[in-house]
Amino acid sequence: MPEVTSYQPGTPCWIDLMVPDQQAALDFYSGLFGWEAEVGPPESGGYAICTLKGKPVAGAMSAQSMSGEGPPPTVWTTYFCSADAQATSEAISRAGGTVLLPVMDVMDLGRMVVAADPLGAVFGVWQPLGFPGAGLVNEPGTLIWNELNTTDREAASAFYAEALGLESTPMEGAEGYFALSVDGRTVGGLQPLREGMPPEVPPHWLVYFAVEDADRAAAKVSAEGGTVLRPPYDMIAGRMSLVKDPQGAPFALIAPKPMS
């Protein structure tokens, strides 16, 4: 079911990128994934909706400094669907998270919140009104997986269960890896930050994009000025690679194994 028209609350439903050079990012990802994208109108702050086959797949915006602070990190943000952004914001606070951007209306499209879990991983919440989120997923050039890398699995599991209704259970065949599910349906993953990771790498949500050939896609990232952090390798779900775009945003590429 690559085309999607609605999401169950607690399910990742959208991703976007905050980046210093928006046009350069749009050019890079359009070349890598075949997206169509252009800087959005002034009334939306220039926010770009990237599309594939005419369906929205991701957003991108220029990084804006807030309250005199330095520019925010260049990262992909995972947004979780909510039936009530205000109620979810309150649940996040009760569970020990930090609301970074309070509930705000995004024209007539929806309501959003940006928050951090108690370990520091940043994520978003989206209450759809006129815009449900990604209209195409799980096929080449689109989002296929969202993964939390954290320093305290038990604390993170407890937080997301209380704040977003996500259940954490060991994933069969993947030692040390946990599935995040909504009403028994797996919607993402959770794992401890790997040993040997640089100490400056904080807890974070990582987005995975599906590709037909992980080796070819990783080579293209490198050729276009990005960085291959972990060369393509085979794992339980397929062949994957961890990369950074030319402006430093990390993401994963995966050529998934055929569904049995």
mmCIF file of C-alpha atoms in Angstrom:
data_model
loop_
_atom_site.group_PDB
_atom_site.id
_atom_site.type_symbol
_atom_site.label_atom_id
_atom_site.label_comp_id
_atom_site.label_asym_id
_atom_site.label_seq_id
_atom_site.Cartn_x
_atom_site.Cartn_y
_atom_site.Cartn_z
ATOM 1 C CA MET A 1 0.000 0.000 0.000
ATOM 2 C CA PRO A 2 2.440 2.671 -1.112
ATOM 3 C CA GLU A 3 -0.277 5.340 -1.582
ATOM 4 C CA VAL A 4 -1.676 6.685 1.679
ATOM 5 C CA THR A 5 -4.625 8.975 2.361
ATOM 6 C CA SER A 6 -4.769 8.822 6.179
ATOM 7 C CA TYR A 7 -2.713 7.718 9.170
ATOM 8 C CA GLN A 8 -3.591 6.171 12.489
ATOM 9 C CA PRO A 9 -2.566 8.334 15.474
ATOM 10 C CA GLY A 10 0.931 7.420 16.651
ATOM 11 C CA THR A 11 2.111 6.530 13.140
ATOM 12 C CA PRO A 12 4.919 8.492 11.477
ATOM 13 C CA CYS A 13 3.094 10.495 8.810
ATOM 14 C CA TRP A 14 5.506 13.165 7.551
ATOM 15 C CA ILE A 15 9.158 14.137 7.438
ATOM 16 C CA ASP A 16 10.820 17.422 6.704
ATOM 17 C CA LEU A 17 14.276 18.883 6.469
ATOM 18 C CA MET A 18 15.551 22.116 7.982
ATOM 19 C CA VAL A 19 18.613 23.202 6.034
ATOM 20 C CA PRO A 20 20.781 26.327 5.519
ATOM 21 C CA ASP A 21 20.535 26.262 1.705
ATOM 22 C CA GLN A 22 17.044 25.158 0.784
ATOM 23 C CA GLN A 23 17.487 25.276 -2.983
ATOM 24 C CA ALA A 24 20.698 23.235 -2.841
ATOM 25 C CA ALA A 25 18.885 20.620 -0.745
ATOM 26 C CA LEU A 26 15.975 20.464 -3.182
ATOM 27 C CA ASP A 27 18.409 19.983 -6.059
ATOM 28 C CA PHE A 28 20.290 17.237 -4.210
ATOM 29 C CA TYR A 29 17.267 15.182 -3.189
ATOM 30 C CA SER A 30 15.518 15.667 -6.528
ATOM 31 C CA GLY A 31 18.614 14.273 -8.229
ATOM 32 C CA LEU A 32 18.905 11.398 -5.772
ATOM 33 C CA PHE A 33 15.266 10.302 -5.552
ATOM 34 C CA GLY A 34 13.585 11.804 -8.606
ATOM 35 C CA TRP A 35 11.503 14.240 -6.571
ATOM 36 C CA GLU A 36 9.908 17.343 -8.000
ATOM 37 C CA ALA A 37 10.333 20.321 -5.695
ATOM 38 C CA GLU A 38 10.541 24.081 -5.679
ATOM 39 C CA VAL A 39 10.676 26.751 -3.006
ATOM 40 C CA GLY A 40 7.182 27.421 -1.695
ATOM 41 C CA PRO A 41 5.223 30.701 -1.682
ATOM 42 C CA PRO A 42 5.977 33.531 0.775
ATOM 43 C CA GLU A 43 2.745 32.933 2.706
ATOM 44 C CA SER A 44 4.075 29.508 3.726
ATOM 45 C CA GLY A 45 7.518 30.846 4.578
ATOM 46 C CA GLY A 46 8.910 29.294 1.416
ATOM 47 C CA TYR A 47 8.217 25.788 2.752
ATOM 48 C CA ALA A 48 8.692 23.299 -0.087
ATOM 49 C CA ILE A 49 6.525 20.230 -0.582
ATOM 50 C CA CYS A 50 8.543 17.610 -2.453
ATOM 51 C CA THR A 51 6.536 15.233 -4.625
ATOM 52 C CA LEU A 52 7.016 11.951 -6.441
ATOM 53 C CA LYS A 53 4.473 10.726 -8.996
ATOM 54 C CA GLY A 54 2.406 13.757 -8.015
ATOM 55 C CA LYS A 55 2.173 12.720 -4.358
ATOM 56 C CA PRO A 56 3.738 14.617 -1.426
ATOM 57 C CA VAL A 57 6.666 12.711 0.088
ATOM 58 C CA ALA A 58 8.649 15.211 2.205
ATOM 59 C CA GLY A 59 9.067 18.873 3.100
ATOM 60 C CA ALA A 60 12.068 21.197 3.198
ATOM 61 C CA MET A 61 12.555 24.649 4.672
ATOM 62 C CA SER A 62 15.314 27.170 5.223
ATOM 63 C CA ALA A 63 16.822 27.004 8.705
ATOM 64 C CA GLN A 64 15.774 29.948 10.866
ATOM 65 C CA SER A 65 17.534 31.037 14.035
ATOM 66 C CA MET A 66 15.154 31.432 16.956
ATOM 67 C CA SER A 67 15.374 33.804 19.934
ATOM 68 C CA GLY A 68 18.848 34.982 19.036
ATOM 69 C CA GLU A 69 20.237 31.467 19.153
ATOM 70 C CA GLY A 70 22.456 29.972 16.475
ATOM 71 C CA PRO A 71 20.992 28.171 13.480
ATOM 72 C CA PRO A 72 19.271 24.861 14.267
ATOM 73 C CA PRO A 73 20.972 21.596 13.316
ATOM 74 C CA THR A 74 20.542 20.331 9.767
ATOM 75 C CA VAL A 75 18.335 17.297 10.301
ATOM 76 C CA TRP A 76 15.335 15.363 9.064
ATOM 77 C CA THR A 77 12.410 15.515 11.508
ATOM 78 C CA THR A 78 9.902 12.690 11.912
ATOM 79 C CA TYR A 79 6.290 13.750 12.581
ATOM 80 C CA PHE A 80 3.742 11.480 14.250
ATOM 81 C CA CYS A 81 0.049 11.663 13.456
ATOM 82 C CA SER A 82 -2.221 12.904 16.237
ATOM 83 C CA ALA A 83 -5.968 13.250 16.496
ATOM 84 C CA ASP A 84 -5.502 16.236 18.833
ATOM 85 C CA ALA A 85 -2.211 18.142 18.834
ATOM 86 C CA GLN A 86 -3.015 19.987 22.050
ATOM 87 C CA ALA A 87 -3.795 16.768 23.935
ATOM 88 C CA THR A 88 -0.623 15.153 22.568
ATOM 89 C CA SER A 89 1.426 18.187 23.599
ATOM 90 C CA GLU A 90 0.088 17.866 27.139
ATOM 91 C CA ALA A 91 0.828 14.121 27.146
ATOM 92 C CA ILE A 92 4.410 14.826 26.039
ATOM 93 C CA SER A 93 4.908 17.200 28.971
ATOM 94 C CA ARG A 94 3.343 14.784 31.455
ATOM 95 C CA ALA A 95 5.638 12.006 30.235
ATOM 96 C CA GLY A 96 8.745 14.121 30.824
ATOM 97 C CA GLY A 97 9.315 15.454 27.325
ATOM 98 C CA THR A 98 9.967 19.068 26.372
ATOM 99 C CA VAL A 99 7.737 21.036 24.014
ATOM 100 C CA LEU A 100 10.087 23.077 21.829
ATOM 101 C CA LEU A 101 7.490 24.609 19.513
ATOM 102 C CA PRO A 102 4.014 24.889 21.047
ATOM 103 C CA VAL A 103 0.894 23.924 19.156
ATOM 104 C CA MET A 104 0.490 26.099 16.095
ATOM 105 C CA ASP A 105 -1.901 26.194 13.170
ATOM 106 C CA VAL A 106 -0.406 25.662 9.720
ATOM 107 C CA MET A 107 -2.930 27.540 7.580
ATOM 108 C CA ASP A 108 -5.858 25.162 6.997
ATOM 109 C CA LEU A 109 -3.563 22.160 6.560
ATOM 110 C CA GLY A 110 -3.191 21.001 10.156
ATOM 111 C CA ARG A 111 -1.757 21.720 13.580
ATOM 112 C CA MET A 112 1.778 20.918 14.631
ATOM 113 C CA VAL A 113 4.041 20.578 17.658
ATOM 114 C CA VAL A 114 7.794 20.028 17.869
ATOM 115 C CA ALA A 115 9.143 18.361 21.008
ATOM 116 C CA ALA A 116 12.060 16.441 22.467
ATOM 117 C CA ASP A 117 11.827 13.200 24.424
ATOM 118 C CA PRO A 118 13.477 13.022 27.882
ATOM 119 C CA LEU A 119 16.739 11.781 26.313
ATOM 120 C CA GLY A 120 16.850 14.667 23.828
ATOM 121 C CA ALA A 121 15.609 13.116 20.568
ATOM 122 C CA VAL A 122 13.553 15.697 18.653
ATOM 123 C CA PHE A 123 10.337 14.808 16.830
ATOM 124 C CA GLY A 124 7.194 16.458 15.547
ATOM 125 C CA VAL A 125 3.462 15.906 15.932
ATOM 126 C CA TRP A 126 0.991 16.536 13.126
ATOM 127 C CA GLN A 127 -2.769 16.815 13.489
ATOM 128 C CA PRO A 128 -4.072 16.601 9.919
ATOM 129 C CA LEU A 129 -6.838 18.871 8.719
ATOM 130 C CA GLY A 130 -6.487 19.533 4.994
ATOM 131 C CA PHE A 131 -3.155 17.703 4.638
ATOM 132 C CA PRO A 132 -2.803 14.113 5.911
ATOM 133 C CA GLY A 133 0.963 13.801 5.368
ATOM 134 C CA ALA A 134 3.027 11.717 2.975
ATOM 135 C CA GLY A 135 0.880 10.456 0.125
ATOM 136 C CA LEU A 136 3.393 7.866 -1.065
ATOM 137 C CA VAL A 137 5.596 5.634 1.107
ATOM 138 C CA ASN A 138 7.465 2.318 1.063
ATOM 139 C CA GLU A 139 8.606 2.480 -2.531
ATOM 140 C CA PRO A 140 11.854 3.718 -4.131
ATOM 141 C CA GLY A 141 12.420 7.409 -3.462
ATOM 142 C CA THR A 142 10.087 7.584 -0.468
ATOM 143 C CA LEU A 143 10.107 7.154 3.291
ATOM 144 C CA ILE A 144 10.094 3.519 4.395
ATOM 145 C CA TRP A 145 11.180 3.490 8.058
ATOM 146 C CA ASN A 146 11.632 5.746 11.103
ATOM 147 C CA GLU A 147 14.051 4.697 13.814
ATOM 148 C CA LEU A 148 14.843 6.029 17.262
ATOM 149 C CA ASN A 149 18.460 5.755 18.383
ATOM 150 C CA THR A 150 18.625 6.408 22.113
ATOM 151 C CA THR A 151 20.857 6.214 25.166
ATOM 152 C CA ASP A 152 18.195 4.682 27.425
ATOM 153 C CA ARG A 153 15.897 2.196 25.754
ATOM 154 C CA GLU A 154 13.653 1.591 28.743
ATOM 155 C CA ALA A 155 13.115 5.283 29.459
ATOM 156 C CA ALA A 156 12.472 5.992 25.781
ATOM 157 C CA SER A 157 10.016 3.102 25.520
ATOM 158 C CA ALA A 158 8.085 4.340 28.542
ATOM 159 C CA PHE A 159 7.956 7.886 27.191
ATOM 160 C CA TYR A 160 6.653 7.018 23.726
ATOM 161 C CA ALA A 161 4.096 4.627 25.169
ATOM 162 C CA GLU A 162 2.678 7.384 27.387
ATOM 163 C CA ALA A 163 3.026 10.297 24.960
ATOM 164 C CA LEU A 164 2.139 8.692 21.620
ATOM 165 C CA GLY A 165 0.697 5.277 22.434
ATOM 166 C CA LEU A 166 3.628 3.408 20.864
ATOM 167 C CA GLU A 167 4.300 -0.079 22.178
ATOM 168 C CA SER A 168 7.909 -1.327 22.206
ATOM 169 C CA THR A 169 8.640 -5.036 21.780
ATOM 170 C CA PRO A 170 11.766 -7.015 20.802
ATOM 171 C CA MET A 171 11.953 -7.547 17.044
ATOM 172 C CA GLU A 172 12.227 -11.198 16.101
ATOM 173 C CA GLY A 173 15.512 -12.051 14.429
ATOM 174 C CA ALA A 174 17.158 -8.706 15.269
ATOM 175 C CA GLU A 175 18.976 -8.939 18.594
ATOM 176 C CA GLY A 176 18.907 -5.697 20.566
ATOM 177 C CA TYR A 177 16.393 -4.095 18.199
ATOM 178 C CA PHE A 178 12.833 -3.183 19.141
ATOM 179 C CA ALA A 179 9.706 -2.679 17.073
ATOM 180 C CA LEU A 180 7.440 0.281 17.773
ATOM 181 C CA SER A 181 3.817 -0.500 17.065
ATOM 182 C CA VAL A 182 0.342 1.029 17.141
ATOM 183 C CA ASP A 183 -2.474 -1.410 17.885
ATOM 184 C CA GLY A 184 -0.210 -4.316 16.936
ATOM 185 C CA ARG A 185 0.997 -2.813 13.636
ATOM 186 C CA THR A 186 4.721 -2.075 13.433
ATOM 187 C CA VAL A 187 5.346 1.555 12.473
ATOM 188 C CA GLY A 188 8.997 2.103 13.412
ATOM 189 C CA GLY A 189 12.029 0.872 15.296
ATOM 190 C CA LEU A 190 14.091 1.614 18.389
ATOM 191 C CA GLN A 191 17.656 0.697 19.234
ATOM 192 C CA PRO A 192 20.382 1.796 21.657
ATOM 193 C CA LEU A 193 22.957 4.142 20.180
ATOM 194 C CA ARG A 194 25.697 1.886 18.847
ATOM 195 C CA GLU A 195 28.911 1.544 20.800
ATOM 196 C CA GLY A 196 31.707 3.346 19.070
ATOM 197 C CA MET A 197 29.462 6.163 17.899
ATOM 198 C CA PRO A 198 31.092 9.578 18.385
ATOM 199 C CA PRO A 199 30.127 11.030 21.768
ATOM 200 C CA GLU A 200 28.708 14.137 20.087
ATOM 201 C CA VAL A 201 25.996 12.051 18.360
ATOM 202 C CA PRO A 202 22.870 12.646 20.499
ATOM 203 C CA PRO A 203 19.726 10.515 20.692
ATOM 204 C CA HIS A 204 17.848 11.057 17.440
ATOM 205 C CA TRP A 205 15.207 9.874 15.020
ATOM 206 C CA LEU A 206 16.664 8.555 11.761
ATOM 207 C CA VAL A 207 14.689 8.433 8.512
ATOM 208 C CA TYR A 208 15.162 5.643 5.966
ATOM 209 C CA PHE A 209 14.466 6.094 2.267
ATOM 210 C CA ALA A 210 13.766 3.111 0.032
ATOM 211 C CA VAL A 211 15.982 2.709 -3.037
ATOM 212 C CA GLU A 212 16.282 0.048 -5.721
ATOM 213 C CA ASP A 213 20.072 -0.281 -5.330
ATOM 214 C CA ALA A 214 21.752 0.800 -2.087
ATOM 215 C CA ASP A 215 25.267 0.675 -3.541
ATOM 216 C CA ARG A 216 24.371 2.856 -6.480
ATOM 217 C CA ALA A 217 22.443 5.322 -4.309
ATOM 218 C CA ALA A 218 25.274 5.628 -1.773
ATOM 219 C CA ALA A 219 27.751 6.213 -4.601
ATOM 220 C CA LYS A 220 25.506 8.968 -5.953
ATOM 221 C CA VAL A 221 25.325 10.632 -2.528
ATOM 222 C CA SER A 222 29.119 10.711 -2.438
ATOM 223 C CA ALA A 223 29.417 11.935 -6.021
ATOM 224 C CA GLU A 224 27.028 14.808 -5.307
ATOM 225 C CA GLY A 225 28.988 16.073 -2.306
ATOM 226 C CA GLY A 226 27.438 14.008 0.484
ATOM 227 C CA THR A 227 29.208 11.626 2.854
ATOM 228 C CA VAL A 228 28.875 7.867 3.225
ATOM 229 C CA LEU A 229 29.050 7.275 6.977
ATOM 230 C CA ARG A 230 28.565 3.523 6.724
ATOM 231 C CA PRO A 231 29.048 1.813 3.356
ATOM 232 C CA PRO A 232 26.276 -0.468 2.076
ATOM 233 C CA TYR A 233 25.920 -3.720 4.004
ATOM 234 C CA ASP A 234 23.425 -6.549 4.238
ATOM 235 C CA MET A 235 21.106 -6.748 7.247
ATOM 236 C CA ILE A 236 17.847 -8.432 8.199
ATOM 237 C CA ALA A 237 15.578 -6.071 6.238
ATOM 238 C CA GLY A 238 17.722 -5.598 3.130
ATOM 239 C CA ARG A 239 20.876 -3.805 2.043
ATOM 240 C CA MET A 240 21.393 -0.426 3.659
ATOM 241 C CA SER A 241 23.800 2.467 4.005
ATOM 242 C CA LEU A 242 24.045 5.403 6.417
ATOM 243 C CA VAL A 243 24.845 8.700 4.713
ATOM 244 C CA LYS A 244 24.813 12.483 5.120
ATOM 245 C CA ASP A 245 23.651 14.988 2.541
ATOM 246 C CA PRO A 246 26.062 17.759 1.457
ATOM 247 C CA GLN A 247 24.785 20.046 4.232
ATOM 248 C CA GLY A 248 25.179 17.437 6.961
ATOM 249 C CA ALA A 249 21.728 15.911 7.442
ATOM 250 C CA PRO A 250 22.044 12.176 8.178
ATOM 251 C CA PHE A 251 19.655 9.616 6.708
ATOM 252 C CA ALA A 252 19.622 5.959 5.722
ATOM 253 C CA LEU A 253 19.195 4.283 2.364
ATOM 254 C CA ILE A 254 17.752 0.782 2.127
ATOM 255 C CA ALA A 255 17.032 -1.588 -0.722
ATOM 256 C CA PRO A 256 14.471 -3.724 1.116
ATOM 257 C CA LYS A 257 14.228 -7.467 0.764
ATOM 258 C CA PRO A 258 11.120 -8.581 -1.125
ATOM 259 C CA MET A 259 8.164 -9.177 1.174
ATOM 260 C CA SER A 260 7.586 -12.893 1.719
#
